[in-house]
């Protein structure tokens, strides 16, 4: 943006250094490290100011906004456990001065991002319309008008919430579609970003076990209270979803990097262990499915010595798992006692689904709206309602047949995007999205705002870079 006003800066040494820094493999890891530091040590404001400073450098001196993408992916996962307003009344943002700083940072960031978008669009007027635009428009309309005609529709609540829902899914898809020179981006870039996120998530998962009441020592065994696990931005199920979305990333390099592929396979196994320690049953189940598909893909796609070494890593993991279950069965059973206690208990989900079906029968066309659909008598906040913990039941209860058809249209467009000129990059990116969609069969991840931001970034990559 600044280069446009002062063209001589294009050849300055400082400009070249800044651009190389934002394009380097180390930059996403810096952003993810700041994410983890913010969540673990409650450093939100210092990290947000750092993100803002990095964003200003990127927007003013870089040729595009690629450097914003890791911040867009990591920003949601920065809120610390001790500053979670759902658990504690006295948090850093309950203080007016800190809240004003957060608002200032957000407002300035939005102004700068919009300014960079307008500059890029003006300079590149012939950019094609994104392929997913129609589906997003239809789905957004269905979200905004969810509940119309039911007698429960409140525009003051429904319209802002519907806009927020669709914006979380598509804002960064459109933004990076128009503001990134994707032809100059390495095809491996999105997988580097998700590896960085995954490493940061491992730190956050480890920190969950330090919370008061999370771990106790009884009768010579360590036991875990799953209810005490969580972060400032979500409970253990939400953490499990993001961790599951990171699983395919290292396996991309397990195939592509013939020398160190085995090390990336080992990292992928570590990510799967990380999912297990979130203690989220849905994330473990569907994360394991994505993990197994990735392992099979690596064994089929890798070649020669790389395939042998990858196979050794997977074999060693299976052997270690088997030996652990044999020799440390009691200790592992205590750590993961939440599974033995709850078993196949549905955590009241079937009642939720039943209530959603009844709401759908009551208002089958447009549903009863997001704030009236889950059968709960409470909301998470004045703005965010309780949700159905299943994408299908959420759609039919909240938005009826209209929302279900709109979502189906969007999903068909994304499938066509992946089927059009399929390649390895698209396939591995599809596994990232699959982790989100599968875990959403037993949770509300698609309707949480954070995973949607990651979703939009992956779609932009799939359309603009993996296609070429």
Coordinates of C-alpha atoms in Angstrom, one line a residue:
X1 CA 0.0 0.0 0.0
X2 CA 2.8 2.4 0.9
X3 CA 4.8 1.2 -2.2
X4 CA 1.9 2.5 -4.4
X5 CA 2.4 6.0 -3.0
X6 CA 6.2 5.9 -2.9
X7 CA 7.4 3.6 -5.8
X8 CA 11.1 4.1 -4.9
X9 CA 10.6 2.0 -1.8
X10 CA 10.1 -1.0 -4.1
X11 CA 13.9 -1.4 -4.5
X12 CA 14.9 -0.5 -1.0
X13 CA 16.9 -3.0 1.0
X14 CA 14.5 -2.8 3.9
X15 CA 11.5 -3.6 1.6
X16 CA 13.3 -6.7 0.3
X17 CA 14.1 -7.8 3.8
X18 CA 10.5 -7.4 5.0
X19 CA 9.2 -9.3 2.0
X20 CA 11.6 -12.1 2.5
X21 CA 10.7 -12.3 6.2
X22 CA 7.0 -12.6 5.5
X23 CA 7.5 -15.2 2.8
X24 CA 9.9 -17.3 4.9
X25 CA 9.0 -20.7 6.4
X26 CA 9.8 -19.2 9.9
X27 CA 7.1 -16.5 9.9
X28 CA 4.1 -18.8 10.4
X29 CA 5.9 -20.5 13.3
X30 CA 6.5 -17.0 14.9
X31 CA 2.8 -16.2 14.6
X32 CA 1.8 -19.6 16.0
X33 CA 4.3 -19.2 18.9
X34 CA 2.8 -15.9 19.7
X35 CA -0.6 -17.5 19.7
X36 CA 0.5 -20.2 22.2
X37 CA 2.2 -17.6 24.4
X38 CA -0.9 -15.5 24.5
X39 CA -3.2 -18.4 25.5
X40 CA -0.8 -20.1 27.9
X41 CA 0.5 -16.9 29.7
X42 CA -2.4 -14.5 29.2
X43 CA -0.5 -12.1 27.0
X44 CA -3.3 -11.2 24.7
X45 CA -2.7 -7.4 24.5
X46 CA 1.1 -7.6 24.0
X47 CA 0.5 -10.3 21.3
X48 CA -2.3 -8.3 19.6
X49 CA 0.0 -5.2 19.4
X50 CA 2.7 -7.4 17.9
X51 CA 0.2 -8.8 15.4
X52 CA -0.9 -5.3 14.6
X53 CA 2.7 -4.1 14.1
X54 CA 3.5 -7.1 11.8
X55 CA 0.3 -6.5 9.9
X56 CA 1.2 -2.9 9.3
X57 CA 4.6 -3.9 8.0
X58 CA 3.0 -6.5 5.7
X59 CA 0.2 -4.2 4.4
X60 CA 2.5 -1.3 3.8
X61 CA 5.6 -3.0 2.3
X62 CA 4.7 -6.4 0.9
X63 CA 3.5 -7.0 -2.6
X64 CA 0.3 -8.8 -1.3
X65 CA -1.4 -9.8 2.0
X66 CA 0.0 -13.3 2.3
X67 CA 1.6 -12.4 5.6
X68 CA -1.8 -11.7 7.1
X69 CA -3.0 -15.3 6.5
X70 CA -1.2 -16.9 9.5
X71 CA -2.5 -14.1 11.8
X72 CA -6.0 -14.7 10.4
X73 CA -5.7 -18.4 11.2
X74 CA -4.1 -18.0 14.7
X75 CA -5.8 -14.9 16.0
X76 CA -8.9 -16.7 17.3
X77 CA -6.8 -19.2 19.4
X78 CA -5.0 -16.5 21.4
X79 CA -7.5 -16.0 24.3
X80 CA -6.2 -17.3 27.6
X81 CA -8.0 -19.7 29.9
X82 CA -7.9 -17.3 32.8
X83 CA -9.5 -14.6 30.7
X84 CA -12.4 -16.8 29.6
X85 CA -15.6 -14.8 30.6
X86 CA -17.6 -18.0 30.7
X87 CA -15.5 -19.3 33.6
X88 CA -14.2 -16.2 35.3
X89 CA -15.9 -12.8 36.0
X90 CA -12.7 -10.9 36.4
X91 CA -10.7 -11.1 33.2
X92 CA -8.3 -8.8 31.4
X93 CA -11.1 -7.5 29.1
X94 CA -13.5 -6.8 31.9
X95 CA -11.3 -3.8 32.6
X96 CA -12.5 -0.8 30.5
X97 CA -9.0 0.4 29.6
X98 CA -8.0 -3.0 28.2
X99 CA -11.3 -3.4 26.4
X100 CA -10.8 0.0 24.7
X101 CA -7.3 -1.1 23.6
X102 CA -8.8 -4.3 22.1
X103 CA -11.5 -2.3 20.2
X104 CA -8.8 0.2 19.0
X105 CA -6.6 -2.7 17.7
X106 CA -9.6 -4.3 15.9
X107 CA -10.8 -1.1 14.4
X108 CA -7.4 -0.1 13.1
X109 CA -6.8 -3.6 11.8
X110 CA -10.1 -3.5 9.9
X111 CA -9.4 0.0 8.4
X112 CA -6.0 -1.2 7.2
X113 CA -7.3 -4.4 5.8
X114 CA -10.1 -2.7 3.9
X115 CA -7.7 -0.1 2.6
X116 CA -5.3 -2.7 1.3
X117 CA -8.2 -4.6 -0.3
X118 CA -9.4 -1.5 -2.1
X119 CA -5.9 -0.7 -3.3
X120 CA -5.3 -4.2 -4.6
X121 CA -8.7 -4.4 -6.4
X122 CA -8.1 -1.0 -8.1
X123 CA -4.7 -2.2 -9.2
X124 CA -6.0 -5.6 -10.4
X125 CA -9.5 -4.8 -12.0
X126 CA -9.7 -7.9 -14.1
X127 CA -9.7 -10.4 -11.3
X128 CA -12.3 -13.2 -12.0
X129 CA -15.3 -13.7 -9.7
X130 CA -14.5 -16.5 -7.2
X131 CA -16.2 -19.8 -8.0
X132 CA -17.8 -20.2 -4.6
X133 CA -19.5 -16.8 -4.5
X134 CA -23.0 -17.8 -5.5
X135 CA -23.1 -20.6 -2.9
X136 CA -21.9 -18.3 -0.1
X137 CA -24.5 -15.6 -1.1
X138 CA -27.3 -18.2 -0.9
X139 CA -26.0 -19.7 2.3
X140 CA -25.6 -16.2 3.9
X141 CA -29.2 -15.3 2.9
X142 CA -30.4 -18.5 4.5
X143 CA -28.6 -17.7 7.7
X144 CA -29.8 -14.1 7.9
X145 CA -33.5 -15.1 7.3
X146 CA -33.4 -18.3 9.4
X147 CA -36.6 -18.3 11.5
X148 CA -38.7 -16.0 9.3
X149 CA -42.4 -16.8 9.5
X150 CA -42.0 -18.9 12.7
X151 CA -43.3 -16.1 14.9
X152 CA -39.9 -16.2 16.7
X153 CA -37.9 -14.2 14.3
X154 CA -36.2 -11.2 15.8
X155 CA -34.2 -9.2 13.2
X156 CA -32.2 -7.4 15.9
X157 CA -30.7 -10.7 16.9
X158 CA -31.0 -12.9 13.8
X159 CA -29.5 -10.5 11.2
X160 CA -26.3 -9.7 13.0
X161 CA -25.8 -13.3 14.0
X162 CA -26.5 -14.6 10.5
X163 CA -24.0 -12.1 9.1
X164 CA -21.4 -13.1 11.6
X165 CA -21.9 -16.8 10.8
X166 CA -21.4 -16.5 7.1
X167 CA -18.6 -13.9 7.5
X168 CA -16.6 -16.3 9.6
X169 CA -16.8 -18.9 6.8
X170 CA -16.2 -16.7 3.8
X171 CA -14.6 -13.3 4.7
X172 CA -11.0 -14.5 4.5
X173 CA -11.8 -16.7 1.5
X174 CA -12.8 -13.6 -0.5
X175 CA -10.1 -11.4 1.1
X176 CA -7.2 -13.6 0.3
X177 CA -8.7 -14.5 -3.1
X178 CA -8.5 -10.8 -4.1
X179 CA -5.4 -9.6 -2.2
X180 CA -2.8 -12.4 -2.6
X181 CA -0.6 -13.1 -5.6
X182 CA -1.2 -16.8 -5.4
X183 CA 1.0 -17.7 -8.4
X184 CA 4.0 -16.6 -6.4
X185 CA 3.1 -18.6 -3.4
X186 CA 4.6 -22.0 -2.8
X187 CA 2.2 -24.9 -3.1
X188 CA 3.3 -26.1 0.3
X189 CA 2.5 -22.9 2.1
X190 CA -0.9 -23.7 3.6
X191 CA 0.6 -27.0 5.0
X192 CA 3.4 -25.0 6.7
X193 CA 0.8 -22.8 8.3
X194 CA -1.1 -25.7 9.6
X195 CA 2.0 -27.5 10.9
X196 CA 2.8 -24.3 12.8
X197 CA -0.7 -24.1 14.2
X198 CA -0.5 -27.7 15.2
X199 CA 2.7 -27.2 17.1
X200 CA 1.2 -24.2 18.9
X201 CA -1.9 -26.3 19.7
X202 CA 0.2 -29.0 21.3
X203 CA 1.5 -26.3 23.7
X204 CA -2.0 -25.1 24.5
X205 CA -3.1 -28.7 25.1
X206 CA -0.2 -29.3 27.4
X207 CA -1.2 -26.1 29.3
X208 CA -4.7 -27.3 29.8
X209 CA -3.4 -30.0 32.1
X210 CA -1.9 -27.3 34.4
X211 CA -5.3 -25.8 35.2
X212 CA -6.6 -26.1 38.8
X213 CA -8.5 -29.4 39.3
X214 CA -7.5 -30.8 35.9
X215 CA -5.1 -33.4 37.2
X216 CA -5.2 -35.2 40.6
X217 CA -3.1 -38.0 42.1
X218 CA -5.2 -40.7 43.7
X219 CA -4.2 -44.2 44.8
X220 CA -0.9 -44.0 43.0
X221 CA -2.5 -43.0 39.7
X222 CA -2.9 -39.7 37.8
X223 CA -6.5 -39.0 36.9
X224 CA -7.9 -36.2 34.7
X225 CA -11.0 -34.1 35.2
X226 CA -12.0 -33.5 31.6
X227 CA -14.4 -30.7 32.6
X228 CA -11.4 -28.6 33.7
X229 CA -9.7 -28.9 30.4
X230 CA -10.2 -26.0 28.0
X231 CA -8.8 -22.7 26.7
X232 CA -9.9 -19.1 26.7
X233 CA -11.4 -19.6 23.2
X234 CA -13.1 -23.0 23.6
X235 CA -13.6 -26.2 25.5
X236 CA -11.7 -29.4 24.9
X237 CA -14.0 -30.3 21.9
X238 CA -13.1 -27.1 20.2
X239 CA -9.4 -27.7 20.8
X240 CA -9.8 -31.2 19.5
X241 CA -11.4 -30.0 16.2
X242 CA -8.5 -27.5 15.4
X243 CA -5.9 -30.2 16.3
X244 CA -7.7 -32.6 14.0
X245 CA -7.6 -30.0 11.2
X246 CA -3.8 -29.8 11.6
X247 CA -3.2 -33.6 11.2
X248 CA -3.0 -33.8 7.4
X249 CA -0.4 -31.0 7.1
X250 CA 2.7 -33.0 8.2
X251 CA 1.7 -35.9 6.0
X252 CA 1.9 -33.7 2.9
X253 CA 5.6 -33.3 3.6
X254 CA 5.9 -37.0 4.5
X255 CA 5.3 -37.6 0.8
X256 CA 7.0 -34.6 -0.7
X257 CA 10.2 -34.5 1.4
X258 CA 12.0 -37.7 0.4
X259 CA 14.9 -37.1 2.8
X260 CA 13.0 -36.1 6.0
X261 CA 9.5 -37.5 5.2
X262 CA 9.8 -39.9 8.1
X263 CA 10.2 -37.0 10.5
X264 CA 7.0 -35.4 9.2
X265 CA 5.2 -38.7 9.7
X266 CA 6.4 -38.8 13.2
X267 CA 5.1 -35.3 13.7
X268 CA 1.7 -36.4 12.3
X269 CA 1.6 -39.2 14.8
X270 CA 2.4 -36.6 17.6
X271 CA -0.5 -34.5 16.4
X272 CA -2.8 -37.6 16.7
X273 CA -1.6 -38.1 20.2
X274 CA -2.3 -34.4 20.9
X275 CA -5.9 -35.0 19.8
X276 CA -6.2 -37.9 22.2
X277 CA -5.1 -35.7 25.1
X278 CA -7.8 -33.2 24.3
X279 CA -10.1 -36.0 25.6
X280 CA -12.7 -35.0 23.0
X281 CA -14.4 -38.2 21.9
X282 CA -15.7 -36.9 18.6
X283 CA -12.3 -35.4 17.7
X284 CA -10.5 -38.6 18.6
X285 CA -13.0 -40.7 16.5
X286 CA -13.0 -38.6 13.4
X287 CA -9.4 -37.4 13.9
X288 CA -8.4 -41.0 13.9
X289 CA -10.3 -41.5 10.6
X290 CA -8.5 -38.6 9.0
X291 CA -5.2 -39.8 10.4
X292 CA -5.8 -43.3 9.0
X293 CA -6.6 -42.0 5.6
X294 CA -3.5 -39.8 5.7
X295 CA -1.3 -42.7 6.7
X296 CA -2.7 -44.8 3.8
X297 CA -2.1 -41.9 1.4
X298 CA 1.5 -41.6 2.6
X299 CA 2.2 -45.3 2.1
X300 CA 0.7 -45.2 -1.4
X301 CA 2.2 -41.9 -2.6
X302 CA 5.7 -42.0 -1.1
X303 CA 8.4 -44.0 -2.9
X304 CA 11.4 -46.1 -2.3
X305 CA 13.4 -45.4 0.9
X306 CA 11.0 -42.7 2.0
X307 CA 8.1 -45.2 1.9
X308 CA 10.0 -47.7 4.0
X309 CA 11.0 -45.2 6.6
X310 CA 7.4 -43.9 6.8
X311 CA 6.2 -47.4 7.2
X312 CA 8.7 -47.9 10.1
X313 CA 7.3 -44.8 11.8
X314 CA 3.7 -46.0 11.6
X315 CA 4.7 -49.5 12.6
X316 CA 6.6 -48.2 15.6
X317 CA 3.5 -46.1 16.6
X318 CA 1.3 -49.2 16.4
X319 CA 3.8 -51.2 18.5
X320 CA 4.1 -48.4 21.1
X321 CA 0.3 -48.2 21.3
X322 CA 0.0 -51.9 21.8
X323 CA 2.7 -52.1 24.4
X324 CA 1.2 -49.1 26.2
X325 CA -2.2 -50.8 26.4
X326 CA -0.5 -54.0 27.7
X327 CA 1.9 -52.6 30.3
X328 CA 0.3 -49.3 31.3
X329 CA -3.3 -50.2 30.9
X330 CA -4.2 -49.1 34.4
X331 CA -2.4 -45.8 34.2
X332 CA -3.7 -44.9 30.8
X333 CA -7.2 -45.9 32.0
X334 CA -6.9 -43.4 34.9
X335 CA -5.7 -40.6 32.6
X336 CA -8.5 -41.2 30.1
X337 CA -11.1 -42.1 32.7
X338 CA -13.6 -39.8 31.1
X339 CA -14.0 -42.4 28.4
X340 CA -14.5 -45.3 30.7
X341 CA -17.0 -43.3 32.8
X342 CA -19.0 -41.9 29.9
X343 CA -18.6 -44.8 27.5
X344 CA -21.1 -44.4 24.7
X345 CA -23.1 -41.8 26.7
X346 CA -24.4 -39.2 24.2
X347 CA -24.1 -36.2 26.6
X348 CA -27.7 -35.4 26.0
X349 CA -27.1 -35.0 22.3
X350 CA -30.0 -37.2 21.3
X351 CA -32.4 -35.0 23.2
X352 CA -30.9 -32.0 21.4
X353 CA -31.5 -33.7 18.1
X354 CA -35.0 -34.6 19.0
X355 CA -35.7 -31.0 20.0
X356 CA -34.3 -29.8 16.7
X357 CA -36.5 -32.2 14.8
X358 CA -39.5 -31.0 16.6
X359 CA -38.6 -27.4 15.8
X360 CA -38.1 -28.4 12.2
X361 CA -41.6 -30.0 12.1
X362 CA -43.0 -26.8 13.6
X363 CA -41.4 -24.5 11.0
X364 CA -40.1 -26.7 8.1
X365 CA -39.4 -23.9 5.5
X366 CA -37.3 -21.3 7.3
X367 CA -36.9 -23.0 10.7
X368 CA -37.2 -21.3 14.1
X369 CA -33.9 -19.4 14.0
X370 CA -30.5 -19.9 15.5
X371 CA -31.6 -18.5 18.9
X372 CA -34.5 -20.9 19.3
X373 CA -33.5 -24.1 17.7
X374 CA -31.3 -26.1 20.1
X375 CA -33.9 -26.8 22.8
X376 CA -31.8 -25.1 25.4
X377 CA -33.3 -22.5 27.8
X378 CA -30.0 -20.6 27.9
X379 CA -27.6 -18.9 25.6
X380 CA -23.8 -18.9 25.8
X381 CA -24.0 -15.1 25.6
X382 CA -26.5 -12.5 24.6
X383 CA -25.3 -12.9 21.1
X384 CA -24.2 -16.5 20.7
X385 CA -26.9 -19.1 21.2
X386 CA -26.5 -22.7 22.3
X387 CA -26.3 -25.0 19.3
X388 CA -27.3 -28.5 18.2
X389 CA -23.9 -30.2 18.1
X390 CA -24.7 -31.6 14.6
X391 CA -24.6 -29.8 11.3
X392 CA -27.7 -31.4 9.8
X393 CA -29.9 -30.9 12.8
X394 CA -28.6 -27.4 13.3
X395 CA -29.5 -26.5 9.7
X396 CA -33.0 -27.9 9.7
X397 CA -34.0 -26.5 13.1
X398 CA -32.5 -23.1 12.6
X399 CA -33.2 -22.5 8.9
X400 CA -35.4 -25.3 7.7
X401 CA -35.3 -26.8 4.3
X402 CA -34.1 -23.5 2.9
X403 CA -30.9 -23.5 5.0
X404 CA -30.3 -27.2 4.3
X405 CA -30.6 -26.7 0.5
X406 CA -28.4 -23.6 0.7
X407 CA -25.7 -25.5 2.6
X408 CA -26.0 -28.4 0.2
X409 CA -25.4 -26.0 -2.7
X410 CA -22.3 -24.6 -1.0
X411 CA -21.0 -28.1 -0.2
X412 CA -21.6 -29.2 -3.9
X413 CA -19.6 -26.2 -5.1
X414 CA -16.7 -27.0 -2.8
X415 CA -16.8 -30.7 -3.9
X416 CA -16.7 -29.5 -7.6
X417 CA -13.8 -27.2 -6.7
X418 CA -11.8 -30.3 -5.5
X419 CA -12.9 -32.5 -8.3
X420 CA -11.9 -29.9 -11.0
X421 CA -8.3 -30.8 -11.9
X422 CA -7.6 -32.9 -8.8
X423 CA -4.1 -33.1 -7.5
X424 CA -2.2 -34.0 -4.3
X425 CA -2.3 -30.5 -2.9
X426 CA -6.1 -30.4 -3.2
X427 CA -6.5 -33.8 -1.7
X428 CA -4.5 -33.0 1.4
X429 CA -6.3 -29.6 1.8
X430 CA -9.6 -31.5 1.5
X431 CA -8.5 -33.7 4.4
X432 CA -8.1 -30.5 6.5
X433 CA -11.7 -29.5 5.6
X434 CA -12.9 -33.1 6.2
X435 CA -11.7 -33.0 9.7
X436 CA -13.8 -29.9 10.4
X437 CA -16.9 -31.4 8.7
X438 CA -16.6 -34.8 10.3
X439 CA -16.1 -33.5 13.9
X440 CA -19.1 -31.3 13.3
X441 CA -21.3 -34.4 13.0
X442 CA -21.2 -34.6 16.9
X443 CA -20.3 -31.0 17.7
X444 CA -21.0 -27.4 16.6
X445 CA -17.6 -26.6 15.0
X446 CA -19.0 -25.4 11.7
X447 CA -21.1 -22.9 13.6
X448 CA -18.2 -21.8 15.8
X449 CA -16.5 -18.7 14.5
X450 CA -12.8 -19.9 14.8
X451 CA -12.8 -23.0 12.6
X452 CA -14.6 -21.0 10.0
X453 CA -11.7 -18.6 9.6
X454 CA -9.4 -21.6 9.0
X455 CA -11.9 -23.0 6.6
X456 CA -12.0 -19.8 4.4
X457 CA -8.2 -19.7 4.2
X458 CA -8.0 -23.3 3.0
X459 CA -10.7 -22.7 0.4
X460 CA -8.8 -19.7 -0.9
X461 CA -5.7 -21.8 -1.2
X462 CA -7.5 -24.7 -2.9
X463 CA -9.1 -22.4 -5.5
X464 CA -6.2 -20.1 -6.2
X465 CA -3.0 -22.0 -5.7
X466 CA -3.7 -25.8 -5.6
X467 CA -5.5 -25.4 -8.9
X468 CA -2.5 -24.2 -10.8

